[in-house]
Coordinates of C-alpha atoms and ligand atoms in Angstrom, one line a residue:
X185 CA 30.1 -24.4 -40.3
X186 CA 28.4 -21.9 -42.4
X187 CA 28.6 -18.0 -41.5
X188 CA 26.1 -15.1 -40.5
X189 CA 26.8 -11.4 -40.2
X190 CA 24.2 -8.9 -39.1
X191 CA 24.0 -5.6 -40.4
X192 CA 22.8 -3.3 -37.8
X193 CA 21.3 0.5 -38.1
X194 CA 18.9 3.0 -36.3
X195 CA 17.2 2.1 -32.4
X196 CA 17.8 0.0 -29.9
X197 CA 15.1 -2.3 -30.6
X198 CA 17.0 -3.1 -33.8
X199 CA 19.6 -3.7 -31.9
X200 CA 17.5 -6.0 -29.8
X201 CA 16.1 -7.8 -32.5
X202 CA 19.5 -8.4 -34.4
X203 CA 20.6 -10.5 -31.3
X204 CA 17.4 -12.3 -31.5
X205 CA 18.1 -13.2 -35.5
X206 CA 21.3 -13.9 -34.4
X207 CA 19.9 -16.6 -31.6
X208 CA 18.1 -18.2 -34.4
X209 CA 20.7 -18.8 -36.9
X210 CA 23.1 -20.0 -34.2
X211 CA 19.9 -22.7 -33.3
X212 CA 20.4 -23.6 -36.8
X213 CA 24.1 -24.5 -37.0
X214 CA 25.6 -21.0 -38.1
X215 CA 28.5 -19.0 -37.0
X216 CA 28.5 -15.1 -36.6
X217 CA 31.1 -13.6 -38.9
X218 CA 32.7 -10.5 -38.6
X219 CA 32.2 -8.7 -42.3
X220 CA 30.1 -8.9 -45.3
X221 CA 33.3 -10.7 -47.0
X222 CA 33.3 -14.1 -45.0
X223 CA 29.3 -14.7 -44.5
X224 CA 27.5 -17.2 -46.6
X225 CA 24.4 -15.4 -45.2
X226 CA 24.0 -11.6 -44.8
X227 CA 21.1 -9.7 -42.8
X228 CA 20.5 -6.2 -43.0
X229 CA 18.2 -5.0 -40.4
X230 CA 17.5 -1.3 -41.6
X231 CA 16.1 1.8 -40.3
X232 CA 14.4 4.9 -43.1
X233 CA 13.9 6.9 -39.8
X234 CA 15.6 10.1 -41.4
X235 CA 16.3 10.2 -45.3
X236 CA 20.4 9.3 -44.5
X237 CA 19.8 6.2 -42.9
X238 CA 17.3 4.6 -45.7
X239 CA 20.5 5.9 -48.1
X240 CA 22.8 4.0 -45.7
X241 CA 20.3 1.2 -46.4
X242 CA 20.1 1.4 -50.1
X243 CA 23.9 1.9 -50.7
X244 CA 24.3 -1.7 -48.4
X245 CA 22.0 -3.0 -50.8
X246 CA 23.9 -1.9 -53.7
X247 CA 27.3 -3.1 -52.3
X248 CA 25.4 -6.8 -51.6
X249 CA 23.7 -6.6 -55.1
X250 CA 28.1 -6.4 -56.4
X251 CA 28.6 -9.4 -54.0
X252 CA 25.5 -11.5 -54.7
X253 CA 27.5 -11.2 -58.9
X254 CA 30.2 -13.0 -58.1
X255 CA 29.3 -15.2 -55.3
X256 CA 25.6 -16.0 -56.3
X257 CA 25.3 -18.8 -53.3
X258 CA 25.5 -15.8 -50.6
X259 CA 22.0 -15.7 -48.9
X260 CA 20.4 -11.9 -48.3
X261 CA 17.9 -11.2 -45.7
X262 CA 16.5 -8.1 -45.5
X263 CA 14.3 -6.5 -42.3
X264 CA 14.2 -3.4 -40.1
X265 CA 12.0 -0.8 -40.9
X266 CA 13.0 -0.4 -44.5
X267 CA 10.3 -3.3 -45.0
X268 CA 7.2 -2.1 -46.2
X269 CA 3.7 -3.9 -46.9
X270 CA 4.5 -3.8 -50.3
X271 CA 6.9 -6.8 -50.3
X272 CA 6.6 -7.4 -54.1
X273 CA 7.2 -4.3 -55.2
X274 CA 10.5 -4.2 -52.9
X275 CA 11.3 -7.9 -54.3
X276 CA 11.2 -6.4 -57.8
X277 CA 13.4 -3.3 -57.0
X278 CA 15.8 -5.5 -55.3
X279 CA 15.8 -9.2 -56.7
X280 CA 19.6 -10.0 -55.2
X281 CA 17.7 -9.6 -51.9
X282 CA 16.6 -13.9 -51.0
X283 CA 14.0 -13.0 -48.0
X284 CA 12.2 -9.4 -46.8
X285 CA 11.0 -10.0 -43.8
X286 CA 8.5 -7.9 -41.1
X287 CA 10.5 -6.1 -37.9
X288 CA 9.9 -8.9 -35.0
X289 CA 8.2 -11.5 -37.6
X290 CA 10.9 -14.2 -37.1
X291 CA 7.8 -17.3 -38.5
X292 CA 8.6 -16.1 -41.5
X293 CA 12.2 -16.2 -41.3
X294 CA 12.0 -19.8 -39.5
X295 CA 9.2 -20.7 -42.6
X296 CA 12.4 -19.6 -45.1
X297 CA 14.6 -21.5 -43.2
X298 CA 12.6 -24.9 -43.4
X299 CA 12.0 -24.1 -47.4
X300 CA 16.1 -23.7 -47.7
X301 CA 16.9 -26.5 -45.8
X302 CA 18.3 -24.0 -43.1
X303 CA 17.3 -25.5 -39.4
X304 CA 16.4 -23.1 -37.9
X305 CA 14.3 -24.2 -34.3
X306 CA 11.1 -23.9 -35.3
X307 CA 9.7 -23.6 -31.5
X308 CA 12.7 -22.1 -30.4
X309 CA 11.3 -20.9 -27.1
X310 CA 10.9 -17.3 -26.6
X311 CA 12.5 -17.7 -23.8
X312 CA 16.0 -18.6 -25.1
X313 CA 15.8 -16.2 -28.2
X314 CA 19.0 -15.0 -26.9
X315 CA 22.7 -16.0 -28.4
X316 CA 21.3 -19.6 -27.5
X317 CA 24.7 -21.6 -27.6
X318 CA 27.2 -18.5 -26.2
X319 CA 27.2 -17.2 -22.7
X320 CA 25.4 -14.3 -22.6
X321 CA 26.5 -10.0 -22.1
X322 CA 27.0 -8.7 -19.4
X323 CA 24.2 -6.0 -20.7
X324 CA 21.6 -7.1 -22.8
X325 CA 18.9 -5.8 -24.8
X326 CA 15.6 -7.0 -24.6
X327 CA 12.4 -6.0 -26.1
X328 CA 9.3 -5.7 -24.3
X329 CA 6.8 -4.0 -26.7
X330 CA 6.4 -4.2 -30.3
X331 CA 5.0 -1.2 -32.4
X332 CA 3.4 1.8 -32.0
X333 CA 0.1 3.6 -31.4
X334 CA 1.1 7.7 -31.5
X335 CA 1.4 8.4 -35.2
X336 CA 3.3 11.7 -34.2
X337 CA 2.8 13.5 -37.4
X338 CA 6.9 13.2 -38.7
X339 CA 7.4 9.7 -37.9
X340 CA 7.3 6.5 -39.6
X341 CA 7.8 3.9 -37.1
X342 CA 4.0 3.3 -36.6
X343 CA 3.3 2.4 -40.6
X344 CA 6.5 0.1 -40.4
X345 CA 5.8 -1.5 -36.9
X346 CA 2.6 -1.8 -36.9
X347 CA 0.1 -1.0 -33.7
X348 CA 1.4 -1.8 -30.3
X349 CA 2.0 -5.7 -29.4
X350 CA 3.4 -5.9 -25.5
X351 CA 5.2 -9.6 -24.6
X352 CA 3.9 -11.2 -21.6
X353 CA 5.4 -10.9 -18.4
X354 CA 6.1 -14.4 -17.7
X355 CA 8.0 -15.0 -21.2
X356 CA 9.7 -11.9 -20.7
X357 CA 10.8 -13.1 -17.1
X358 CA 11.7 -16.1 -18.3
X359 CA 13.9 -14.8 -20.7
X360 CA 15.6 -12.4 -18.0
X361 CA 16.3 -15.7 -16.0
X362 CA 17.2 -17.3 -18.5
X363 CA 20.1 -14.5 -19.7
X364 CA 21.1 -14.0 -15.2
X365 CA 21.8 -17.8 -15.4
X366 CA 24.3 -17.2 -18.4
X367 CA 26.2 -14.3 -17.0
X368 CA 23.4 -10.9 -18.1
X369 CA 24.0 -8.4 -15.1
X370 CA 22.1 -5.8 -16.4
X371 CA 19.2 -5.7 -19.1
X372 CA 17.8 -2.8 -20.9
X373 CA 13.9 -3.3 -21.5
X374 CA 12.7 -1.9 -24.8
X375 CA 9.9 -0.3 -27.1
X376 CA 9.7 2.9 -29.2
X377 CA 7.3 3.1 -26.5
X378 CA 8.4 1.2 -23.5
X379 CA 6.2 3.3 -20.8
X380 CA 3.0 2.0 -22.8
X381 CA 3.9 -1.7 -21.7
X382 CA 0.7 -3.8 -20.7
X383 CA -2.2 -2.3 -21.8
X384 CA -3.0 -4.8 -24.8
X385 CA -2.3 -7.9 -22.2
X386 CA -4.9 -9.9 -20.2
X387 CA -5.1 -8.0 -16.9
X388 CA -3.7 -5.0 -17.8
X389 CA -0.1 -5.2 -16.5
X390 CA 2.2 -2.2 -16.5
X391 CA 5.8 -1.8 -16.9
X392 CA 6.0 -0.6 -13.1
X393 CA 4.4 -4.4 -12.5
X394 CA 7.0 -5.5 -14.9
X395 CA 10.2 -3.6 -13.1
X396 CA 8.9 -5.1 -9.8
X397 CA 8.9 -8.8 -11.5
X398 CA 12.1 -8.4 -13.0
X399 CA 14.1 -7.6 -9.9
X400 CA 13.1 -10.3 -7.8
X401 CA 16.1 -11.9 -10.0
X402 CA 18.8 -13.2 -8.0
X403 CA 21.5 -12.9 -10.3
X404 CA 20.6 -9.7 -12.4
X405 CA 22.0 -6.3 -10.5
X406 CA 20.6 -3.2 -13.1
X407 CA 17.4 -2.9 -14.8
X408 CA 16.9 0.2 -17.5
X409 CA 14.0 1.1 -19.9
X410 CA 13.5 2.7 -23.2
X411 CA 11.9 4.8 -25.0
X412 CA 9.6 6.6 -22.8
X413 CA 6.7 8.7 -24.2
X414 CA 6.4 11.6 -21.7
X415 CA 2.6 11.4 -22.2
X416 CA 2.8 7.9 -20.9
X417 CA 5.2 8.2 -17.8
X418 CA 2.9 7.5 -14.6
X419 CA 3.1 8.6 -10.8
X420 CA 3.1 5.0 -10.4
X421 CA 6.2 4.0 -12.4
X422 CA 8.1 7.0 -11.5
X423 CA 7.7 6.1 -7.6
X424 CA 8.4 2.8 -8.9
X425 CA 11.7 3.4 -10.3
X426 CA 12.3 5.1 -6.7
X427 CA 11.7 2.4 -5.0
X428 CA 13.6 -0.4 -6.3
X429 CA 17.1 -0.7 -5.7
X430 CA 17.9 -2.2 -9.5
X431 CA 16.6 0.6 -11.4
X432 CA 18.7 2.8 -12.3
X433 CA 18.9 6.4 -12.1
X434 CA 18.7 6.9 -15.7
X435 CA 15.8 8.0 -18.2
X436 CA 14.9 8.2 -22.1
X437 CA 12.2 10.8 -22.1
X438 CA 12.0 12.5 -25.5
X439 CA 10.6 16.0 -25.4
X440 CA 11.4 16.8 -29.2
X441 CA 10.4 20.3 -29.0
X442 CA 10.6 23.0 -26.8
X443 CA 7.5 24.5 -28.4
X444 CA 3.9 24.4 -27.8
X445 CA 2.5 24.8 -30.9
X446 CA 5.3 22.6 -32.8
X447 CA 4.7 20.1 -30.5
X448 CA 0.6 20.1 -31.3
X449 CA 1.8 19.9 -34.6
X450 CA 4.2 17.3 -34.0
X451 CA 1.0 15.7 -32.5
X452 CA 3.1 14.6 -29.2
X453 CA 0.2 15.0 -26.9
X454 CA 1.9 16.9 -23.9
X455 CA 2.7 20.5 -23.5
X456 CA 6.4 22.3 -22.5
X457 CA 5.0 22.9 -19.0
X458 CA 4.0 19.6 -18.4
X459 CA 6.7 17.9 -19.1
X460 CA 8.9 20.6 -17.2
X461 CA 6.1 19.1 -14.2
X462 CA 7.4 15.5 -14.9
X463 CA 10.7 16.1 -14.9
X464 CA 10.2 18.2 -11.6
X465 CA 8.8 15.3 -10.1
X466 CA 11.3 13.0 -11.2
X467 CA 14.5 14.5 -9.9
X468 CA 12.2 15.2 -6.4
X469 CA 11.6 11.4 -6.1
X470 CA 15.4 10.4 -7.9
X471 CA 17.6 13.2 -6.8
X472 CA 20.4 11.8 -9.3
X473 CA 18.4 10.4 -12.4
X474 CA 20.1 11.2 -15.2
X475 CA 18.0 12.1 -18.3
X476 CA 18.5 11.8 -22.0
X477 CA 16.4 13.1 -24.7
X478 CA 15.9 13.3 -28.7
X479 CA 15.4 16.9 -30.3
X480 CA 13.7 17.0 -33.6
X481 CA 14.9 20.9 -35.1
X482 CA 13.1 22.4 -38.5
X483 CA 10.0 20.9 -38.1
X484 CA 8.0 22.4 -41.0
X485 CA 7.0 26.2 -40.5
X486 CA 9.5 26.1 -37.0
X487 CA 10.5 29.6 -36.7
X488 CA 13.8 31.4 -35.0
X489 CA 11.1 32.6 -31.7
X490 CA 10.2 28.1 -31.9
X491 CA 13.8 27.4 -32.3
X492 CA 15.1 29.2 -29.7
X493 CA 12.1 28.2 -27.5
X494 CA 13.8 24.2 -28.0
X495 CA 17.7 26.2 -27.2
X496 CA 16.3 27.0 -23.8
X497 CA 14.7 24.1 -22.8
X498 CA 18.1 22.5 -23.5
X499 CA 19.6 24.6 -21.0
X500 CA 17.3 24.7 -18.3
X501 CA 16.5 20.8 -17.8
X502 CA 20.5 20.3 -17.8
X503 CA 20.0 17.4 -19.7
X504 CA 22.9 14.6 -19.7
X505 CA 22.7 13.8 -23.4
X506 CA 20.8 15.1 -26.6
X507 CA 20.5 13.7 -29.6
X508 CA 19.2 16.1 -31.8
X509 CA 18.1 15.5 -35.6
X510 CA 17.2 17.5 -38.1
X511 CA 13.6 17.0 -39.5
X512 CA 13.4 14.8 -42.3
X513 CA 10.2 14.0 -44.8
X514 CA 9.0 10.6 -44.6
X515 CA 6.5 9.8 -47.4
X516 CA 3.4 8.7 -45.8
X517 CA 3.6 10.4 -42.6
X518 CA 0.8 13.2 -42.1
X519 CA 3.7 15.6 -41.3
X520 CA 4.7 14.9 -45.0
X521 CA 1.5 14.8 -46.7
X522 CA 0.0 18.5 -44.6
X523 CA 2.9 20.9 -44.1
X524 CA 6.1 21.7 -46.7
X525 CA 9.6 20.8 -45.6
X526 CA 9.9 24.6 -45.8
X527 CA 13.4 25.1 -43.8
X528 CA 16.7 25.6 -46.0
X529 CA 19.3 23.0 -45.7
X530 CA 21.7 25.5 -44.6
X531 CA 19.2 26.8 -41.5
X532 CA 18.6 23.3 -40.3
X533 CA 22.5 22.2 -40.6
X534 CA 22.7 26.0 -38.0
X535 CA 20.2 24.8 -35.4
X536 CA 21.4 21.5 -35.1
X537 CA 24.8 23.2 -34.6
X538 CA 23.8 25.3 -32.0
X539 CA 21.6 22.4 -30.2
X540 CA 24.3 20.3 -30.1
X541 CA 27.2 22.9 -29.2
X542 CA 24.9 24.0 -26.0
X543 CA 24.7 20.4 -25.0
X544 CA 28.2 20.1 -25.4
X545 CA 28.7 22.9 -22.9
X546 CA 25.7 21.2 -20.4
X547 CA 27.6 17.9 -20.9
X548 CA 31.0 19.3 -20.1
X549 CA 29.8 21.2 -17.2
X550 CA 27.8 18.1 -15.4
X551 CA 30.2 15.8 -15.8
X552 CA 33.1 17.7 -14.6
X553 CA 31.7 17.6 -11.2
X554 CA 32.6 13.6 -11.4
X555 CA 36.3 14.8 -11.4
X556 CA 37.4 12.6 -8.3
X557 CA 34.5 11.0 -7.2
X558 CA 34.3 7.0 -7.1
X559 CA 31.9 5.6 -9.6
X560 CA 30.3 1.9 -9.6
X561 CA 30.7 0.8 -13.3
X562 CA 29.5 -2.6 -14.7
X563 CA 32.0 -4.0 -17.5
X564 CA 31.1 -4.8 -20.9
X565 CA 34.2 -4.7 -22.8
X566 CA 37.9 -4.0 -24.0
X567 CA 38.4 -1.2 -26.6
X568 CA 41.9 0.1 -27.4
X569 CA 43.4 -1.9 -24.3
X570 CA 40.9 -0.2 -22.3
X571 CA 38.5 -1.7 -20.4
X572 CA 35.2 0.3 -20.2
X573 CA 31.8 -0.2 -18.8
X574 CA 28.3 2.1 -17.2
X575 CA 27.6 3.9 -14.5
X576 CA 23.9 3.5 -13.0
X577 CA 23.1 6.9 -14.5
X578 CA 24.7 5.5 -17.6
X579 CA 27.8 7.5 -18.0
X580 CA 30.4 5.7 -20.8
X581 CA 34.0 5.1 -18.2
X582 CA 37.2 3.9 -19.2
X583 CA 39.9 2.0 -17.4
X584 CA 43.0 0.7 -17.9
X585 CA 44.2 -2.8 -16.0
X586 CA 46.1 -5.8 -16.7
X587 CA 43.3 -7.7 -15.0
X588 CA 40.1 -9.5 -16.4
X589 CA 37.1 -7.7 -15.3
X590 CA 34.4 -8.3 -18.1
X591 CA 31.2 -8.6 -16.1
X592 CA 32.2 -7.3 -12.8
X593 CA 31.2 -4.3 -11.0
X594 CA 33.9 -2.4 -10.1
X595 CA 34.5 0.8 -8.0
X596 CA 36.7 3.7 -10.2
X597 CA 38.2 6.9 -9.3
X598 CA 37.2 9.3 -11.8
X599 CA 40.1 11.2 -12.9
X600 CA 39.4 12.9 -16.6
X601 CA 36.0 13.7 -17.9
X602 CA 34.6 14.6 -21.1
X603 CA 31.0 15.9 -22.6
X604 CA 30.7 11.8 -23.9
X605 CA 33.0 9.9 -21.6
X606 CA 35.1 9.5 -17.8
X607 CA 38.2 8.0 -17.1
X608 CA 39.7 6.4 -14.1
X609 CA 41.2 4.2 -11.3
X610 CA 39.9 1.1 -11.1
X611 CA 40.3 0.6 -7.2
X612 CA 41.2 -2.6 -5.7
Ligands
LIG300 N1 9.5 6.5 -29.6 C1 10.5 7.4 -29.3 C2 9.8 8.8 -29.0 O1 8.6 8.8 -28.7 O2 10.4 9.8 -29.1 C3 11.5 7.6 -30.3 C4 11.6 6.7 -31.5 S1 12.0 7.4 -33.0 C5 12.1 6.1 -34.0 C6 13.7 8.0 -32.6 C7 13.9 9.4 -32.8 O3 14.0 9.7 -34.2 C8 12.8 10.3 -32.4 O4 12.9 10.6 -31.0 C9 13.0 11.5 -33.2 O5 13.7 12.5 -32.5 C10 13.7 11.0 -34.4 N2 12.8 11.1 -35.6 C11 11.8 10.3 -35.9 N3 11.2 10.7 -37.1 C12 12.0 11.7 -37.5 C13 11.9 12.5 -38.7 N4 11.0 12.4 -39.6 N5 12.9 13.5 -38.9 C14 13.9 13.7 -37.9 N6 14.0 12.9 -36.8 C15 13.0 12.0 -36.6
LIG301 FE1 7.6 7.5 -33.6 FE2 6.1 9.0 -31.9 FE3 5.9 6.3 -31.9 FE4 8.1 7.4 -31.0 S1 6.1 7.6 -30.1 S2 8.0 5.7 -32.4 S3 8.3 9.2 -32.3 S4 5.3 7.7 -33.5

């Protein structure tokens, strides 16, 4: 049987999508491989979010360019957002590289297949895009909305993506059936900009419509969602989320700045005090909710006063987690064509020191109060002889036991915590 390996960077719609590549090559007869070394057919799928991760990308390309030498059958297929419209020119740059191929745009993958001789299902239905032959995670990934329509000024997403394309309900229901039936107890709905779901479909649905769909599902016990845009986050899908016993307790809501006039600049849309309003609102109607953000620290012209506005949001929302980047030019983006990346190396390396020490602290602090409580946590694996799974408010556990208990909830006594992770009891 010929082999596949994925390469997978950046979001979790890549992540998504790699599984989806990976249901298409197994419809054609392959086997996934575990390294570069034993594939006959490699995919990168490749993220230039940030300046080190498109020279993650380029260095892979480099290593496969050595390995395309001396084995010159091995097939490369390149996607992710390093893909631009300028397919040629990338062709030219990197002729080792067999297909480039659009984020999401798997008829061009299948129309490569066909001209290879690789059978790949041609109408493989949407609905079985997932590891079609192989019982499926417990937790799976499962995109809901393609692209994006914000252009914020740093990011490049929306050139790479493309505008915003949302999946219909139905396919996307049947999909979630589809993935309950083979053993999926949780699924994680996403989009760069999941809370925008709907509007481009006949009728208008919205992700709160969607929610409500997806947990009449027998089988399926959690339901999460990312990325949410805090411009986009309704009454309706917050008293939603309330109100429906699979959701959990557990939300993406980037703020990025804790500055008003970085975040016009940033053109995000919302203000500091409204989104201090949302997140009031939230933990009023979902006591426990736990909430995870992204930081962007030295935007252009961002000054100590700005900085230090961001390093006080961080400690009054008491966040759960914060990953925090520093800002990075990406040709093409307005934020790269109006303002200077004026902010030393050494000053950006300091405030995304101090961000993440702070949220270190926050972490440390919010988890302690864990210490000894019972937690419900879903398995998804064995690392290190340890068994570890979620909590609803999706905090990492640990547990040790000679037992099988991949896919089960299970009730554990929380004895050690840390700012990234519990441990425990499993109780019988
Ligand atoms: N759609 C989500 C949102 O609205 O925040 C996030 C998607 S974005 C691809 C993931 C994260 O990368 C962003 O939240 C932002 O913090 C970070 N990011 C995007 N562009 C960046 C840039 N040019 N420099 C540094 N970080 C960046
Ligand atoms: Fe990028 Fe903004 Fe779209 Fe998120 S909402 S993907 S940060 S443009």
């Amino acid at each position: 049987m010929p082999r596949y390996f994925i390469w997978t960077i950046g979001c979790q719609m890549n992540k998504a999508e790699s599984r989806q590549i990976g249901g298409y090559l197994d419809s054609a007869g392959y086997q996934a491989a575990t390294s570069f070394s034993c594939a006959d057919l490699v995919v990168l799928n490749t993220c230039v979010v940030r300046q080190n991760a498109e020279d993650k990308v380029l260095g892979t390309l480099g290593l496969l360019r050595g390995l395309k030498s001396k084995r010159p059958d091995l097939q490369i297929l390149v996607t992710g957002c390093f893909v631009n419209s300028h397919t040629q020119e990338l062709q030219r740059r990197f002729p080792h590289v067999d297909l480039l191929f659009k984020p999401g745009d798997y008829t061009e993958l299948v129309a490569w297949g066909q001209k290879q001789g690789i059978p790949i299902e041609q109408n493989l239905p949407r609905q079985a895009h997932n590891d079609v032959r192989t019982v499926a995670s417990p937790c799976t990934l499962v995109p809901v909305i393609q692209g994006c329509d914000n252009f914020c000024s740093y990011c490049i997403v929306p050139y790479r993506r493309g505008r915003e394309v949302s999946r219909p309900t139905e396919e996307i229901a049947c999909e979630v059936r589809e993935l309950a039936k083979r053993g999926t107890k949780e699924v994680t709905l996403v989009g760069q900009n999941v809370d925008s779901y709907g509007h481009d479909l006949p009728g208008h649905p919205d992700l709160a419509d969607l929610l409500s769909e997806l947990s009449s599902i027998d089988d399926l016990a959690r339901i999460r969602f990312l990325t949410n845009h805090p411009k986009d986050m309704s009454r309706k899908l917050i008293e939603t989320m309330a109100s429906l016993d699979k959701v959990c307790e557990h939300l993406e809501l980037p703020v990025q700045s804790g500055d008003n006039e970085i975040l016009k600049a940033m053109r995000r849309g919302y203000t500091v005090e409204r989104y201090r309003e949302l997140v009031h609102t939230m933990r009023g109607k979902i006591p426990h909710i736990s909430l995870s953000t992204d930081i962007i620290v030295a935007f252009p012209g961002e000054t100590e006063e700005q900085f230090a506005r961001s390093l006080s949001l961080v400690e009054e929302m008491r966040f759960d987690v914060v990953h925090v980047a520093a800002y990075s030019p990406r040709p093409g983006t307005i934020a790269c064509q109006e303002y200077q990346d004026d902010i030393p190396a050494e000053v950006k390396k300091g405030r995304l020191n101090k961000i993440e020490g702070l949220q270190t602290i926050m972490a440390s602090e919010i988890n302690s109060q864990l210490q000894g409580k019972e937690a419900e946590v879903l398995v998804e694996g064995k690392k290190g002889g340890k068994w570890f799974g979620r909590t609803r408010s999706n905090k990492l556990v640990f547990f040790e036991d000679a037992d099988d208990w991949l896919g089960q909830s299970v009730r554990v006594r929380i004895e050690k915590t840390s700012p990234w992770s519990l441990r425990g009891q499993i109780k019988v």
